[in-house]
mmCIF file with all atom_site columns, C-alpha atoms in Angstrom:
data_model
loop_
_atom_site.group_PDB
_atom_site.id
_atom_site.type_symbol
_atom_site.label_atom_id
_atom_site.label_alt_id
_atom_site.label_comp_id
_atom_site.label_asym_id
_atom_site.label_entity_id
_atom_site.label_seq_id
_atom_site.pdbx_PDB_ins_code
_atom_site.Cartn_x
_atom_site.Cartn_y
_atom_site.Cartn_z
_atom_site.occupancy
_atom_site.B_iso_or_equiv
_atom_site.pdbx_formal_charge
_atom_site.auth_seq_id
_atom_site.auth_comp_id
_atom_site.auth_asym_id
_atom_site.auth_atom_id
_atom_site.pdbx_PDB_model_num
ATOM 1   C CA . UNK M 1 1   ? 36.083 65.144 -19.082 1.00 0.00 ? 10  UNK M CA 1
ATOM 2   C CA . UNK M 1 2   ? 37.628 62.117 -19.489 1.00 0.00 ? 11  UNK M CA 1
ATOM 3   C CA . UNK M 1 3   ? 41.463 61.711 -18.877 1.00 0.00 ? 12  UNK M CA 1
ATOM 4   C CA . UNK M 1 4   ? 44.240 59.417 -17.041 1.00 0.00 ? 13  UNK M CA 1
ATOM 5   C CA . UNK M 1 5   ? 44.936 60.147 -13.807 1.00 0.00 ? 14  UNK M CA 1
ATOM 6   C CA . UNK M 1 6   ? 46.498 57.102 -12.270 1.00 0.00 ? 15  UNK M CA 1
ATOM 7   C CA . UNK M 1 7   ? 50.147 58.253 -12.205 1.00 0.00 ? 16  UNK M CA 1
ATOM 8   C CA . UNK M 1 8   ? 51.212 54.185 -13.437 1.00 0.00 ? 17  UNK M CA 1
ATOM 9   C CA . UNK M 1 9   ? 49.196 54.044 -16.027 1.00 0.00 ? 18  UNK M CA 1
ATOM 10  C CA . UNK M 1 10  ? 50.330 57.422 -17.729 1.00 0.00 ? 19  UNK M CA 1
ATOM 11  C CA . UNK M 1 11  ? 54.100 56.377 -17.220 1.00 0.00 ? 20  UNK M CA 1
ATOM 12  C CA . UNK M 1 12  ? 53.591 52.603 -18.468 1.00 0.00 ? 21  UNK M CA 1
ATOM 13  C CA . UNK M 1 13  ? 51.470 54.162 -21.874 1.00 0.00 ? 22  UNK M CA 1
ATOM 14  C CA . UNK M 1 14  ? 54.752 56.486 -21.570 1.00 0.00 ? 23  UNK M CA 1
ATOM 15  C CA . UNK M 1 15  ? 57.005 53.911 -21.841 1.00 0.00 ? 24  UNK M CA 1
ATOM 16  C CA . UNK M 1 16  ? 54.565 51.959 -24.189 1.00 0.00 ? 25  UNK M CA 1
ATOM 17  C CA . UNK M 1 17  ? 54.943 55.062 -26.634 1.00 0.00 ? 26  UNK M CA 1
ATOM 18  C CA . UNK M 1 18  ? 58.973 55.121 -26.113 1.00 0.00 ? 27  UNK M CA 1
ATOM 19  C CA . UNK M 1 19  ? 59.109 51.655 -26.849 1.00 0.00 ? 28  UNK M CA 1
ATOM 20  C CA . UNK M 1 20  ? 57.278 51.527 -30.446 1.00 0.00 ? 29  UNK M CA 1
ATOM 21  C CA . UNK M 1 21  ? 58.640 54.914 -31.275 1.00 0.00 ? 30  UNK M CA 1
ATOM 22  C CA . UNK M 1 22  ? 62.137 53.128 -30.798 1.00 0.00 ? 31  UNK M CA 1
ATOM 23  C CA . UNK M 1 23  ? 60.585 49.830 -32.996 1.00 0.00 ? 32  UNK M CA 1
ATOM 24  C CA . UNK M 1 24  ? 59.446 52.143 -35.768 1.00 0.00 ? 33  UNK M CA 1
ATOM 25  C CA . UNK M 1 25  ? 62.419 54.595 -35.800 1.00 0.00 ? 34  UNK M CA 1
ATOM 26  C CA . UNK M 1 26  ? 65.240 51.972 -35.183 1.00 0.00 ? 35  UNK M CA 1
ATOM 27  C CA . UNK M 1 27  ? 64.238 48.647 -35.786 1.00 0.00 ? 36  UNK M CA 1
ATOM 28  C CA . UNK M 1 28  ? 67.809 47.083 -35.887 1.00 0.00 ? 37  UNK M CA 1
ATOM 29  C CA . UNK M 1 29  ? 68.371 48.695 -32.220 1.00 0.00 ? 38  UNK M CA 1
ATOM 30  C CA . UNK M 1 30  ? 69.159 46.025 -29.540 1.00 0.00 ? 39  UNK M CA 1
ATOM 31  C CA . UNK M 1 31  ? 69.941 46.852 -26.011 1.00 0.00 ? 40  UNK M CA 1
ATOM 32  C CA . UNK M 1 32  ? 72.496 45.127 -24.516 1.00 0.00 ? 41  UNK M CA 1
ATOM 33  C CA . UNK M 1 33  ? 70.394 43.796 -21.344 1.00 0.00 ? 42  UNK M CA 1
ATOM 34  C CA . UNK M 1 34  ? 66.997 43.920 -19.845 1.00 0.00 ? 43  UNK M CA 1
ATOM 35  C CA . UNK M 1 35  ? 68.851 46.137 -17.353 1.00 0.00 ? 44  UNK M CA 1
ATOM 36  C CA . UNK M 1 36  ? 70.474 48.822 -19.995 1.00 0.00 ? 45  UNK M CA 1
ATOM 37  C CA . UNK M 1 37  ? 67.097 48.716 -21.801 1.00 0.00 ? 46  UNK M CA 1
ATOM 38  C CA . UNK M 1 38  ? 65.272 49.908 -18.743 1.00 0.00 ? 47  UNK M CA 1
ATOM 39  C CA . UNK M 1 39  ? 68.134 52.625 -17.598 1.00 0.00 ? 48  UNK M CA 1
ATOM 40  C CA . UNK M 1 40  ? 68.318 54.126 -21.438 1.00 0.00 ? 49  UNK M CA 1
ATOM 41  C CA . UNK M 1 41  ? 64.423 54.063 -21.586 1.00 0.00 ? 50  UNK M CA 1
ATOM 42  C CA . UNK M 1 42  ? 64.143 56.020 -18.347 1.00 0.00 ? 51  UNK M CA 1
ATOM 43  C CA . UNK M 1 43  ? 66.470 58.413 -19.560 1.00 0.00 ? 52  UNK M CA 1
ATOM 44  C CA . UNK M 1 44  ? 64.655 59.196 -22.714 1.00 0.00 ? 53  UNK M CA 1
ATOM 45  C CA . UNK M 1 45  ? 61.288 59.214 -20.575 1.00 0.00 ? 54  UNK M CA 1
ATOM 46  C CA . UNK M 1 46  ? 63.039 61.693 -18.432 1.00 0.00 ? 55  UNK M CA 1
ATOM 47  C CA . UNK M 1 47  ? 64.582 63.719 -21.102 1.00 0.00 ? 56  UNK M CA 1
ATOM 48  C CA . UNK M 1 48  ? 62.559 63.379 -24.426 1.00 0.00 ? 57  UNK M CA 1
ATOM 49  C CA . UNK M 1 49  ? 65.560 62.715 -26.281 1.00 0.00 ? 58  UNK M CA 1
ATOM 50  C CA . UNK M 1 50  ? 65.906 59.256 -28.432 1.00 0.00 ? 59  UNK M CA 1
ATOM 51  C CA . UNK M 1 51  ? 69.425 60.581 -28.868 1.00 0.00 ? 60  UNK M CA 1
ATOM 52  C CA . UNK M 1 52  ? 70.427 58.586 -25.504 1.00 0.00 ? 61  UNK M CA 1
ATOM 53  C CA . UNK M 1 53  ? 69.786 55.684 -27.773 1.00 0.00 ? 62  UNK M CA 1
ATOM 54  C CA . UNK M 1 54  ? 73.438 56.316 -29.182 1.00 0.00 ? 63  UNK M CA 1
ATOM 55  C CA . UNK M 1 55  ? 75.917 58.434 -26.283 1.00 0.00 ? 64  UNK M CA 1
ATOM 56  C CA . UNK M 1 56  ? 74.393 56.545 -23.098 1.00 0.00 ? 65  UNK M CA 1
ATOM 57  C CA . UNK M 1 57  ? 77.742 54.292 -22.070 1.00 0.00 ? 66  UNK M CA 1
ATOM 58  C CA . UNK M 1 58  ? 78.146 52.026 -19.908 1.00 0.00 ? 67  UNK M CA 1
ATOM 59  C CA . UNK M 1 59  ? 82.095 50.594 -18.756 1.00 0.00 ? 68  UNK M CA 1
ATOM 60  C CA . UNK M 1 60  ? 82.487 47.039 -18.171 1.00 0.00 ? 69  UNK M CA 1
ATOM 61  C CA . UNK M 1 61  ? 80.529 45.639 -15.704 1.00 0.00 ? 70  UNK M CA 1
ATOM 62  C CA . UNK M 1 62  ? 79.397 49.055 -14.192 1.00 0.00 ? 71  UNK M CA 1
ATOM 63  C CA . UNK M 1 63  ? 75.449 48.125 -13.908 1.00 0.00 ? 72  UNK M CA 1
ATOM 64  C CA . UNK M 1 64  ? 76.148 44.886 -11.902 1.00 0.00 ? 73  UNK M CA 1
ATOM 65  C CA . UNK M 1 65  ? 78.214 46.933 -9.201  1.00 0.00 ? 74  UNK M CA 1
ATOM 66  C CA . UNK M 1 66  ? 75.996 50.039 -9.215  1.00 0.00 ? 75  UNK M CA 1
ATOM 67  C CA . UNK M 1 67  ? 73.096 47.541 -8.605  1.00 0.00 ? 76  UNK M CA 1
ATOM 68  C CA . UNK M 1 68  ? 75.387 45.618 -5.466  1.00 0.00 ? 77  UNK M CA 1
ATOM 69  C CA . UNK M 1 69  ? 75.913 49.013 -4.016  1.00 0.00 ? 78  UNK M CA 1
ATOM 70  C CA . UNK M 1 70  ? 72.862 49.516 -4.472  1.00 0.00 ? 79  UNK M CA 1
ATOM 71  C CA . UNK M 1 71  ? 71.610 46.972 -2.236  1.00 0.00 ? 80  UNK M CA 1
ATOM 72  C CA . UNK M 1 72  ? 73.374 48.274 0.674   1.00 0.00 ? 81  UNK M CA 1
ATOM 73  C CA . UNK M 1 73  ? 73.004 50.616 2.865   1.00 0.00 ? 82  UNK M CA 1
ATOM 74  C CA . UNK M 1 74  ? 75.380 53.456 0.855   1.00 0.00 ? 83  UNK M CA 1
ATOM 75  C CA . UNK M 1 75  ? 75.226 57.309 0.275   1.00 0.00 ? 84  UNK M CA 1
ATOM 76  C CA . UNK M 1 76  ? 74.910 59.072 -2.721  1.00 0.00 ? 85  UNK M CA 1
ATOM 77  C CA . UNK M 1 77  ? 76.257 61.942 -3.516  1.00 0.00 ? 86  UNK M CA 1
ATOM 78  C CA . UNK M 1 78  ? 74.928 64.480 -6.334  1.00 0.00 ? 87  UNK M CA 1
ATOM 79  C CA . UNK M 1 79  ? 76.234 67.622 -7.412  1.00 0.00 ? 88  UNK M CA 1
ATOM 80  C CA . UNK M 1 80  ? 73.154 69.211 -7.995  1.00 0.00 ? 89  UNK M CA 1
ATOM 81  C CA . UNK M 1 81  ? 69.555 69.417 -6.119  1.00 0.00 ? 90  UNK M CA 1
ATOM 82  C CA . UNK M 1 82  ? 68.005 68.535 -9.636  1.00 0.00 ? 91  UNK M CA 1
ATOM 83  C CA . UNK M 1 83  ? 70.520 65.521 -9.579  1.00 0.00 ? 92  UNK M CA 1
ATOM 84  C CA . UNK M 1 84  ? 69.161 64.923 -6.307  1.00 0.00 ? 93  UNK M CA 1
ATOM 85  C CA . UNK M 1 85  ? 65.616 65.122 -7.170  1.00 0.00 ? 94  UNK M CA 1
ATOM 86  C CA . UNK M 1 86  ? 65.337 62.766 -9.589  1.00 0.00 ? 95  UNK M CA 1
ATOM 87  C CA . UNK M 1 87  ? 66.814 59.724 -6.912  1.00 0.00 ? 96  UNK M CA 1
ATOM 88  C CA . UNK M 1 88  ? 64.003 58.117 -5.094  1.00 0.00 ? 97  UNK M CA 1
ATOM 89  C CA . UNK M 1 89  ? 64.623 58.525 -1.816  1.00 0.00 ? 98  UNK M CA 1
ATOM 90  C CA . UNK M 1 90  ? 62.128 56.269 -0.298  1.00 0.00 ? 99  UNK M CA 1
ATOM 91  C CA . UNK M 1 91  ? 63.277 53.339 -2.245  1.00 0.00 ? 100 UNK M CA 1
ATOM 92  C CA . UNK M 1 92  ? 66.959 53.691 -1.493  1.00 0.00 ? 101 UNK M CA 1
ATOM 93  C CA . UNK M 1 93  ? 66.045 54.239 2.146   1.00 0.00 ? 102 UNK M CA 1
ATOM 94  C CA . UNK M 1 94  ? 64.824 51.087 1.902   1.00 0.00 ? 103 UNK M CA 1
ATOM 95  C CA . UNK M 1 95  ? 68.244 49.373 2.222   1.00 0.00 ? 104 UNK M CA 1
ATOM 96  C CA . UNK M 1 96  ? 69.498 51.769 4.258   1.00 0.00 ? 105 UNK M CA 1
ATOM 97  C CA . UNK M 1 97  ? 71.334 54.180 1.955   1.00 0.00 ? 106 UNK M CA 1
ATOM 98  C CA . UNK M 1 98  ? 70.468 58.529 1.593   1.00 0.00 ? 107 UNK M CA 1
ATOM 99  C CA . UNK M 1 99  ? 70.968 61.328 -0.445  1.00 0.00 ? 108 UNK M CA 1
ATOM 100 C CA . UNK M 1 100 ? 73.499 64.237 0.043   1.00 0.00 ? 109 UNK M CA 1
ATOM 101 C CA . UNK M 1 101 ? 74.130 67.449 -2.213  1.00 0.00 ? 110 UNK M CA 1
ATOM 102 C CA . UNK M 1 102 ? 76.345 69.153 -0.456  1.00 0.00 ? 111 UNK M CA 1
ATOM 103 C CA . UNK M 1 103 ? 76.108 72.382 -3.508  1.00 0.00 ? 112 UNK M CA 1
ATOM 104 C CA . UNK M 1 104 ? 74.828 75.263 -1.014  1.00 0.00 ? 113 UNK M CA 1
ATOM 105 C CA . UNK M 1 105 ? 76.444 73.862 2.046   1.00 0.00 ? 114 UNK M CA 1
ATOM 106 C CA . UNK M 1 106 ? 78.152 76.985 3.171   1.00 0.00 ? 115 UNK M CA 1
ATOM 107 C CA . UNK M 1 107 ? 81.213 75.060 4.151   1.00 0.00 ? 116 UNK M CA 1
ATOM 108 C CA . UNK M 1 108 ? 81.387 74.289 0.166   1.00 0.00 ? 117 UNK M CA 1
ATOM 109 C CA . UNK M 1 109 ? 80.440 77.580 -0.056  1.00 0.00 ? 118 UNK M CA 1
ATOM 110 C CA . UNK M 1 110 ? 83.056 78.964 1.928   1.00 0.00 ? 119 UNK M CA 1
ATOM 111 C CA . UNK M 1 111 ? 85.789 76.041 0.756   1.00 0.00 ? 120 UNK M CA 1
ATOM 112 C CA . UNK M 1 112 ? 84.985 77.504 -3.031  1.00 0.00 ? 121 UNK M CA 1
ATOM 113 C CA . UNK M 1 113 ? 85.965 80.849 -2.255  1.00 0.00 ? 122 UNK M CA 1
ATOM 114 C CA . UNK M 1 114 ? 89.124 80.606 -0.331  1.00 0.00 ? 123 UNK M CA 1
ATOM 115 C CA . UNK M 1 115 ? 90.673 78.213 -2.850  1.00 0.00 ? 124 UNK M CA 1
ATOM 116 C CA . UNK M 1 116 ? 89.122 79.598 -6.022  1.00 0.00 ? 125 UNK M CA 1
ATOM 117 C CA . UNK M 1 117 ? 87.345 76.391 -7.216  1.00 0.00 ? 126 UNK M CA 1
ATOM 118 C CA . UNK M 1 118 ? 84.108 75.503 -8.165  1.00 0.00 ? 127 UNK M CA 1
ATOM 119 C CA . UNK M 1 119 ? 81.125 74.653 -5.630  1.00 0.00 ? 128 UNK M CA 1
ATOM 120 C CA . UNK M 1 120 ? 81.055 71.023 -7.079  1.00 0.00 ? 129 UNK M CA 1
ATOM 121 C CA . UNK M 1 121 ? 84.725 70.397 -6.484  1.00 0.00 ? 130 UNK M CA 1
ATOM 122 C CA . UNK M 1 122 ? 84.596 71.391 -3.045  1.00 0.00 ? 131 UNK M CA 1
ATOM 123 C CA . UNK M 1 123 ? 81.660 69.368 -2.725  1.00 0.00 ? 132 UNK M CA 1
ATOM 124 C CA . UNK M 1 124 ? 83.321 66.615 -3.874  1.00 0.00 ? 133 UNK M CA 1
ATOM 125 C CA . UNK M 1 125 ? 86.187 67.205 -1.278  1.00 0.00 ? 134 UNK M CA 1
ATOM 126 C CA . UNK M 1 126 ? 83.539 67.474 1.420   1.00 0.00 ? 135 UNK M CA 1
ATOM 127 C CA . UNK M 1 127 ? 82.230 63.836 0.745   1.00 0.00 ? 136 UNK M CA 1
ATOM 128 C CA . UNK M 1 128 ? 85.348 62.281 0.088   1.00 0.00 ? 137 UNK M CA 1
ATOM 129 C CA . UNK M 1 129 ? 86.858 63.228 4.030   1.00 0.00 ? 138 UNK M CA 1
ATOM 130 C CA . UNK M 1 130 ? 83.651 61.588 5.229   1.00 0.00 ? 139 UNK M CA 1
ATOM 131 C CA . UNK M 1 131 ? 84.113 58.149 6.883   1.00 0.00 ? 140 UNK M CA 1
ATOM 132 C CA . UNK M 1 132 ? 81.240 56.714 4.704   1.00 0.00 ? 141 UNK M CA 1
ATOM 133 C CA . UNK M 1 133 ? 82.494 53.244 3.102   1.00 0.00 ? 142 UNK M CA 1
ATOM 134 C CA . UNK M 1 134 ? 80.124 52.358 0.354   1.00 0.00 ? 143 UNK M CA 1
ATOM 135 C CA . UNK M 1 135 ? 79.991 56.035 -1.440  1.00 0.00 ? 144 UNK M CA 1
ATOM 136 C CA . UNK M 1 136 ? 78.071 56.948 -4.622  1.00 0.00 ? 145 UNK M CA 1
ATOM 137 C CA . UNK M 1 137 ? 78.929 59.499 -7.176  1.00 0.00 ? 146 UNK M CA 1
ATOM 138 C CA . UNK M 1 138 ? 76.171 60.893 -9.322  1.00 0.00 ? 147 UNK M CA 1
ATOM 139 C CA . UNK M 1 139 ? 77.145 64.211 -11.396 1.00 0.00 ? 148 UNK M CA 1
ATOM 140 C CA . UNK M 1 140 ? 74.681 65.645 -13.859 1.00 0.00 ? 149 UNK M CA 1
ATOM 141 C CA . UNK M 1 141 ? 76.489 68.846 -15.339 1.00 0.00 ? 150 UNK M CA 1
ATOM 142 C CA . UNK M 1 142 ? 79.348 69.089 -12.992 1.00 0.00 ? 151 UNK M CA 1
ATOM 143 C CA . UNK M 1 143 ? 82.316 67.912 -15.348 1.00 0.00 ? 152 UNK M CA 1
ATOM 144 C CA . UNK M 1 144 ? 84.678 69.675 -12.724 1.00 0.00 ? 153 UNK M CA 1
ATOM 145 C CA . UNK M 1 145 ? 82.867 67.781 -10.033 1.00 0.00 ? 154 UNK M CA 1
ATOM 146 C CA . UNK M 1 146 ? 83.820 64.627 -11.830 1.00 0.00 ? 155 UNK M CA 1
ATOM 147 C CA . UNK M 1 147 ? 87.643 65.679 -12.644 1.00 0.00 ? 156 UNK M CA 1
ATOM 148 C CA . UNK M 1 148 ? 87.860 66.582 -8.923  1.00 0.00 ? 157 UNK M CA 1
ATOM 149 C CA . UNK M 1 149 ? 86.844 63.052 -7.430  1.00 0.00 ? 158 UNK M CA 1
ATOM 150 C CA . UNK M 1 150 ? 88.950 61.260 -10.351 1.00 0.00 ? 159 UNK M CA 1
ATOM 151 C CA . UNK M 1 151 ? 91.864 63.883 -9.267  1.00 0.00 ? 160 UNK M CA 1
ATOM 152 C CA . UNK M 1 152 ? 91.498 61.902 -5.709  1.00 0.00 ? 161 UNK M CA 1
ATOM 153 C CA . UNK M 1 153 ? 92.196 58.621 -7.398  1.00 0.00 ? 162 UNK M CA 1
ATOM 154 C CA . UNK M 1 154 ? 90.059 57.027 -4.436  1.00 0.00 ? 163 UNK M CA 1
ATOM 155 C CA . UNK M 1 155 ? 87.953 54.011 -4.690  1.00 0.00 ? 164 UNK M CA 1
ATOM 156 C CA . UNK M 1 156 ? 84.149 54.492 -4.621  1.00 0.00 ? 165 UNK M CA 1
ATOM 157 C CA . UNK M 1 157 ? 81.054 51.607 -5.248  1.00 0.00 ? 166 UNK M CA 1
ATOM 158 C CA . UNK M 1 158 ? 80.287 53.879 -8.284  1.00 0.00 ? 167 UNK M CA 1
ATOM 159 C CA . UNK M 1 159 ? 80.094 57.058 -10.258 1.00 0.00 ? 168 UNK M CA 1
ATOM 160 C CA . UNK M 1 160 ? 77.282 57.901 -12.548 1.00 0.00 ? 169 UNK M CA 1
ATOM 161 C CA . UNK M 1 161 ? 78.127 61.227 -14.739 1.00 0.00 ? 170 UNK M CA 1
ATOM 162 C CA . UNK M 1 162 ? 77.541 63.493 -17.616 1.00 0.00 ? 171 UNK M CA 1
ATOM 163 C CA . UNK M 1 163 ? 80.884 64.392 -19.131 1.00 0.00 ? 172 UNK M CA 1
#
C-alpha cells in the first residue's frame, strides 16, 4: 500500500488543499498580512471550518505584540488542557517561556467552590497573583475566563480568546 507518511508533507498538501479551496471558493479574499494569512489558515487546518475566513479578528496591532512576547521568555496561560494542547511547547521553550492550565488545580478547584464561580475564573485569579511579568492569556471556550481577567483591568503581553 502506498500512502504519505511523512507528517510535513501531509500538513503542507493540507495547507496546499486549504489554500486553492480558499482560491476557488473566494477568489476576491485577501488576507491582511503574510502573518494573518498563516494564523487564519492554521485555524481552518485545525478546525475544518472556512468560516474563520470571516469572524477571525484581530485588534490593532495585536499580532506584532503577541509575536514580541512571544520572543521572550513569557508564560501562557490556557483555560483548558485542549487549549493547552494545541501550544507547542518545545518551540516556546525555546525562548524561555511554558505552559500553565491551572483548570484541575485543586486550589482552583477549591477557590471555585467557596466563592461560587467558575473553574476558569478562579484560574484566572490564580495566574494573575503570580509574580510572572510577561503573561499570556489564551481562552478557547471560557468566555467567563475572559470577563474575569478583563474584570482585573491588569496589563498583560496578550490575550488570545473565543468570545
Amino acid at each position: 500500500m502506498h500512502y504519505i507518511q511523512q507528517p510535513q508533507t501531509i500538513e503542507a498538501n493540507s495547507f496546499t488543499i486549504i489554500s486553492d479551496i480558499i482560491r476557488e471558493t473566494r477568489p476576491d479574499y485577501r488576507f491582511a498580512s503574510p502573518l494573518h494569512e498563516a494564523i487564519i489558515k492554521r485555524v481552518i487546518h485545525t478546525t475544518a471550518d472556512f468560516d474563520w475566513l470571516d469572524i477571525l479578528w484581530f485588534s490593532a496591532d495585536a499580532l506584532e505584540q503577541l509575536c514580541d512576547a512571544l520572543r521572550h521568555p513569557c508564560i501562557i496561560y490556557t483555560d483548558t488542557t485542549m487549549a493547552l494542547s494545541g501550544i507547542n511547547k518545545r518551540l516556546l521553550a525555546t525562548f524561555g517561556g511554558e505552559c500553565r492550565c491551572y483548570i484541575s488545580d485543586p486550589r482552583v478547584v477549591r477557590a471555585a467552590q467557596t466563592q461560587g464561580i467558575t473553574r476558569s475564573m478562579a484560574a484566572v485569579d490564580i495566574a494573575i497573583a503570580e509574580e510572572e511579568k510577561n503573561k499570556l492569556f489564551v481562552f478557547g471556550n471560557a468566555p467567563t475566563a475572559l470577563f474575569r481577567l478583563l474584570e482585573h483591568n491588569v496589563t498583560v503581553s496578550g490575550v488570545v480568546a473565543y468570545r
